[in-house]
PDB file of C-alpha atoms in Angstrom:
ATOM      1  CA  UNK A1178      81.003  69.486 128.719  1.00  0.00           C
ATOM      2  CA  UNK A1179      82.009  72.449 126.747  1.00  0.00           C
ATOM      3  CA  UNK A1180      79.477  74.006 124.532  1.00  0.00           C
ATOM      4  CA  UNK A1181      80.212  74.203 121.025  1.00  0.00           C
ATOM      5  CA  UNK A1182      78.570  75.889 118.259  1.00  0.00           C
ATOM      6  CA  UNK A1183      78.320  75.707 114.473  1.00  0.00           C
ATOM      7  CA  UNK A1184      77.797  78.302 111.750  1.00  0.00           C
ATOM      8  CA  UNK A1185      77.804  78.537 108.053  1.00  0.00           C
ATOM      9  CA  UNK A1186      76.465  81.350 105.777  1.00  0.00           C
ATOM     10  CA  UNK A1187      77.060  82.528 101.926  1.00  0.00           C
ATOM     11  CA  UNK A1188      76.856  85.237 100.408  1.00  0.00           C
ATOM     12  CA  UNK A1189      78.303  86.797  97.165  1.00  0.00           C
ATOM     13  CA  UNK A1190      80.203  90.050  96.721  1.00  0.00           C
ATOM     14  CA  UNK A1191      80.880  91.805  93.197  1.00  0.00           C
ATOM     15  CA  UNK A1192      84.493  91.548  93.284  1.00  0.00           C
ATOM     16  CA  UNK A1193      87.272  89.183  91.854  1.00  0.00           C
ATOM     17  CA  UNK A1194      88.617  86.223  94.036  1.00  0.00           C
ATOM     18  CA  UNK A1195      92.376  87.860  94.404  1.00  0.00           C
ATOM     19  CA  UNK A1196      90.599  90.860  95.301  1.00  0.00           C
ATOM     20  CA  UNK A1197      88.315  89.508  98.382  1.00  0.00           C
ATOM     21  CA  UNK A1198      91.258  87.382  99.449  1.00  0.00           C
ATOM     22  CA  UNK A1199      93.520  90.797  99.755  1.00  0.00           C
ATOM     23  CA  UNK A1200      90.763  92.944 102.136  1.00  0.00           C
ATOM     24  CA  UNK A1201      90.326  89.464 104.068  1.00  0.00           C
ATOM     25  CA  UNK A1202      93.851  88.563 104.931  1.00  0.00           C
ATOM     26  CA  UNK A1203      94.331  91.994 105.814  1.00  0.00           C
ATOM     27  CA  UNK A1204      93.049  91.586 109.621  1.00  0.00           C
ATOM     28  CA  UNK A1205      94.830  95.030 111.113  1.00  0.00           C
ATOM     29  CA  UNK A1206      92.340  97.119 108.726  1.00  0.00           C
ATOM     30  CA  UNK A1207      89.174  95.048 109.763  1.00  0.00           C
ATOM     31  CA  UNK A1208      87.767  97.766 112.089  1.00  0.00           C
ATOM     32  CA  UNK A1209      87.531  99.798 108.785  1.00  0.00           C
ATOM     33  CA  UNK A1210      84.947  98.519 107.482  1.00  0.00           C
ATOM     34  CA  UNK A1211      83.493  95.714 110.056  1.00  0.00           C
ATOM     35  CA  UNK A1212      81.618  97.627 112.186  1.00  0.00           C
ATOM     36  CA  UNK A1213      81.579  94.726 115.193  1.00  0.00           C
ATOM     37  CA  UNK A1214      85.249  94.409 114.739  1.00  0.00           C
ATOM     38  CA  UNK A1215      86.229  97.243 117.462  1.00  0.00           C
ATOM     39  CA  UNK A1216      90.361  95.996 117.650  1.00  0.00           C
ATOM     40  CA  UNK A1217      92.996  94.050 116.425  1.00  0.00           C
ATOM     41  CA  UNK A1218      96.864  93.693 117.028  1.00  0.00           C
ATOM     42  CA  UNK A1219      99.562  92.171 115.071  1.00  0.00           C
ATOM     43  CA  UNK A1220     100.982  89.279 117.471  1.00  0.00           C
ATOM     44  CA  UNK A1221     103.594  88.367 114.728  1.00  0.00           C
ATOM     45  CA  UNK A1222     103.242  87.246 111.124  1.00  0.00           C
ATOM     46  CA  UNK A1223     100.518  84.602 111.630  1.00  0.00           C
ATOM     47  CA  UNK A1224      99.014  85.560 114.734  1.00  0.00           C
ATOM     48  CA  UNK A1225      96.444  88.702 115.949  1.00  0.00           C
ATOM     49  CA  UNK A1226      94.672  89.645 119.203  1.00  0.00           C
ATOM     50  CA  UNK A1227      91.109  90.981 117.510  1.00  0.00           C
ATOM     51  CA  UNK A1228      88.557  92.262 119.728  1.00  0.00           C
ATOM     52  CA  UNK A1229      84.597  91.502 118.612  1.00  0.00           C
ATOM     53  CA  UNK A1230      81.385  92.911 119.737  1.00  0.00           C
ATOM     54  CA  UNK A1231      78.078  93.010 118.410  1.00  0.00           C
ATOM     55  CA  UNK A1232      74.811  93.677 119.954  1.00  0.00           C
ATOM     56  CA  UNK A1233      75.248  91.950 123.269  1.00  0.00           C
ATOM     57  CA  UNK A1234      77.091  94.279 126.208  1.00  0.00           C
ATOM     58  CA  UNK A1235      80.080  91.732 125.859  1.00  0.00           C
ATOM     59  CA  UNK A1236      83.602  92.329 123.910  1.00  0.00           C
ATOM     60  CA  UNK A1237      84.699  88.953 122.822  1.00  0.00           C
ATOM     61  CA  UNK A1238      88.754  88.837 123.357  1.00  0.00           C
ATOM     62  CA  UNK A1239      90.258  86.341 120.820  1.00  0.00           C
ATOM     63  CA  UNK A1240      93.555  85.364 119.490  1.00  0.00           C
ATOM     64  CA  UNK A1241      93.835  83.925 115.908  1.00  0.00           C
ATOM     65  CA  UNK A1242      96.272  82.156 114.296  1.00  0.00           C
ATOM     66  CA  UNK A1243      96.232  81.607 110.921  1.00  0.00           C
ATOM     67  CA  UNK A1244      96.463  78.000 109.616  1.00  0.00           C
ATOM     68  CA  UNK A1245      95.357  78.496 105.823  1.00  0.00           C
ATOM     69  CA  UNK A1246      95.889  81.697 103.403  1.00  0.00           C
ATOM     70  CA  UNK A1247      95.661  80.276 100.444  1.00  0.00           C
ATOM     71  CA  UNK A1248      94.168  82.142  97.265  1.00  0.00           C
ATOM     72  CA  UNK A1249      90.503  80.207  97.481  1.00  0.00           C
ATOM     73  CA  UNK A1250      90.784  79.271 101.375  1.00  0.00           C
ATOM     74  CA  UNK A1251      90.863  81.401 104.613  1.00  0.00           C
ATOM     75  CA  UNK A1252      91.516  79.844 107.691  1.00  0.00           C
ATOM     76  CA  UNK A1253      92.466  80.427 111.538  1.00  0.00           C
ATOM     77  CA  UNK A1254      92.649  79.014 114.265  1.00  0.00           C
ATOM     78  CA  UNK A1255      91.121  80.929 117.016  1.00  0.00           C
ATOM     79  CA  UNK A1256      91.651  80.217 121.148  1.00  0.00           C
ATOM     80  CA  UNK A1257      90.611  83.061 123.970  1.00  0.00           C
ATOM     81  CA  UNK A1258      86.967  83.644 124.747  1.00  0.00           C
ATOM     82  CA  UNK A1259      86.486  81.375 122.154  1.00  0.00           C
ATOM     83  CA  UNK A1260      88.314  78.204 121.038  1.00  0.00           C
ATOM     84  CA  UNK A1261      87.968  76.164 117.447  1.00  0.00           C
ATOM     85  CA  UNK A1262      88.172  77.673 113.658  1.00  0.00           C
ATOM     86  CA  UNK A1263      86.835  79.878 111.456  1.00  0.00           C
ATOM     87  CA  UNK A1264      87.139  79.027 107.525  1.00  0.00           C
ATOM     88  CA  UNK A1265      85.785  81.516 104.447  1.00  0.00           C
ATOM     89  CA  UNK A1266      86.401  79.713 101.096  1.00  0.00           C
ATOM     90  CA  UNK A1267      86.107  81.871  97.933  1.00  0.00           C
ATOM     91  CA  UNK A1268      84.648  80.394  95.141  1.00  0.00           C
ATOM     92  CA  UNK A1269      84.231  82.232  91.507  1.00  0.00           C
ATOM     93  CA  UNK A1270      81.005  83.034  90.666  1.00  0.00           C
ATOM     94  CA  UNK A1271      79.383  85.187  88.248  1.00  0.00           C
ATOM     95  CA  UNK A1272      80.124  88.361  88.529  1.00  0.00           C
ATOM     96  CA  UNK A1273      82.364  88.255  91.689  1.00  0.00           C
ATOM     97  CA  UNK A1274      82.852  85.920  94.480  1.00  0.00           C
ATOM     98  CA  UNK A1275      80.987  83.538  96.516  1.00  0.00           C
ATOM     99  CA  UNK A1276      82.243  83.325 100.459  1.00  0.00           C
ATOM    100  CA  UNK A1277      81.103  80.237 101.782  1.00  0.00           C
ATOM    101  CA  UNK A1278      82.049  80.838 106.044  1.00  0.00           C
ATOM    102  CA  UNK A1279      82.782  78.009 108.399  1.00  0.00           C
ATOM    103  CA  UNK A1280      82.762  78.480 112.191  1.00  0.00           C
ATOM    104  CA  UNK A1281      82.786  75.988 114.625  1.00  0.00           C
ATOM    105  CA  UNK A1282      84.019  77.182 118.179  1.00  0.00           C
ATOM    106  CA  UNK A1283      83.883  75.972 121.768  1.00  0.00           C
ATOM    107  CA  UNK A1284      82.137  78.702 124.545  1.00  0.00           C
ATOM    108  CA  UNK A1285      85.303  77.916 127.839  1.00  0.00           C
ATOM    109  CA  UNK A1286      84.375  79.503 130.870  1.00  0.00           C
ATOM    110  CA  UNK A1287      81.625  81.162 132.234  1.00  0.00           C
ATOM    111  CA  UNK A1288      80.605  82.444 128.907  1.00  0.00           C
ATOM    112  CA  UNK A1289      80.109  78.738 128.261  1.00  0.00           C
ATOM    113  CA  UNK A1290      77.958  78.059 131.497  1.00  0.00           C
ATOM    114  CA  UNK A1291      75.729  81.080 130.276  1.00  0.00           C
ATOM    115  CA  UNK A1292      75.623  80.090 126.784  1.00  0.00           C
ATOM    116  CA  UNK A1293      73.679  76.998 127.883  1.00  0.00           C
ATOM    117  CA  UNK A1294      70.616  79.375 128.535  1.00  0.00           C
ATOM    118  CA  UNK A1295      71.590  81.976 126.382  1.00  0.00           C
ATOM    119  CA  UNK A1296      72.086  79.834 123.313  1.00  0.00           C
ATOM    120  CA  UNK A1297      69.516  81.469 120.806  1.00  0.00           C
ATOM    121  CA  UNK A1298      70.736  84.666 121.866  1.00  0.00           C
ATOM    122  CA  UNK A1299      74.678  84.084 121.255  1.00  0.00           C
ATOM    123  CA  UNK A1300      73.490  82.280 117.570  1.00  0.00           C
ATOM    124  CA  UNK A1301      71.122  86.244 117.309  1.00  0.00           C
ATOM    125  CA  UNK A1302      74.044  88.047 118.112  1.00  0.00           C
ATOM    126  CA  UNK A1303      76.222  86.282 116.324  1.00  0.00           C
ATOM    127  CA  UNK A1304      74.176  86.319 112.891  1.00  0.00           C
ATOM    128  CA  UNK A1305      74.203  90.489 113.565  1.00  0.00           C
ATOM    129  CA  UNK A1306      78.164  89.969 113.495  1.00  0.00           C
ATOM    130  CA  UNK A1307      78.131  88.118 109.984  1.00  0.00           C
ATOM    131  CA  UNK A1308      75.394  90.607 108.819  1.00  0.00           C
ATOM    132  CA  UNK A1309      78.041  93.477 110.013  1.00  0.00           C
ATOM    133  CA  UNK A1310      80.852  91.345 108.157  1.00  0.00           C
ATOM    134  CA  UNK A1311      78.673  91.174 104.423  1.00  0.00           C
ATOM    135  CA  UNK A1312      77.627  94.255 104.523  1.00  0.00           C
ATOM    136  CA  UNK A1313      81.140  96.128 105.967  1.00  0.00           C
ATOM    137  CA  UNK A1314      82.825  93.754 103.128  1.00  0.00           C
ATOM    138  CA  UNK A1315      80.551  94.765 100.087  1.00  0.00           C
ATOM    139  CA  UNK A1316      81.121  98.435 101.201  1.00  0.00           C
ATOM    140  CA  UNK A1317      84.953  98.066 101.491  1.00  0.00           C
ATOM    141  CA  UNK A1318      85.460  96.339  98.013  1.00  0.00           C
ATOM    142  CA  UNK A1319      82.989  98.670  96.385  1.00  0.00           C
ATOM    143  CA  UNK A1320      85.289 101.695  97.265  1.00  0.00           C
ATOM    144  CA  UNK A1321      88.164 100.188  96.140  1.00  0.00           C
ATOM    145  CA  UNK A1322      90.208  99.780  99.157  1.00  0.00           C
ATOM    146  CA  UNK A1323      91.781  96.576  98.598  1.00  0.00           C
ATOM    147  CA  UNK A1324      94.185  95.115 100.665  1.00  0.00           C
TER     148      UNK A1324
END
């Protein structure tokens, strides 16, 4: 059996929607301002190679494909060191934006074997990622680089 985990977090940013949506969808520019997000490459229109790592000495190699862009829903599909999806909805909310994030992803491999034992350490490592994301986010729409 595979191991699969599940997050969800919120958290609100003081920016517009349209505005969120723009740095969000924008994946090639994510290593500007999230700090655990060390590569990506275009694989076409709807597709990237983004490479992850937080605290742990491990660089996460994913693909994602993107299933919904829509102006109040983010989503992709994502299959490499990882497989499942990964959702950020953007609700209105005073004074900016709430981002409500979905994850739910099966650990293949021997990644999965270790996460079995390592479990409270992956969901540690990951929360540091999501921390890096907020933060990296609030920074990048403060400045005004949008999009």
């Amino acid at each position: 059996m595979i191991p699969t985990f599940v997050f969800r977090d919120s958290w609100e940013v003081a920016a517009a929607p349209s505005d969120v949506h723009d740095v969000l969808v924008d994946l090639e520019h994510y290593p500007d301002w999230w700090p655990q997000v060390v590569a990506v490459a275009s694989l076409g229109p709807d597709d990237a190679r983004v490479l992850c790592r937080s605290r742990l000495p491990y660089t996460l190699d994913l693909v994602l494909h993107a299933v919904n862009r829509s102006p109040g829903v983010l989503e992709v599909g994502v299959s490499g060191d990882l497989c499942g999806s990964v959702r950020f909805d953007l609700v209105p909310a005073p004074g900016g934006t709430r981002l409500d994030f979905a994850q739910e992803v099966r650990v293949p491999g021997w990644l999965g074997a270790a996460s079995y034992v390592a479990g409270p350490l992956l969901r540690w490592n990951h929360d540091r990622m999501m921390r890096g994301c907020a933060r990296g986010l609030r920074a990048r729409l403060d400045s005004g680089h949008v999009g």
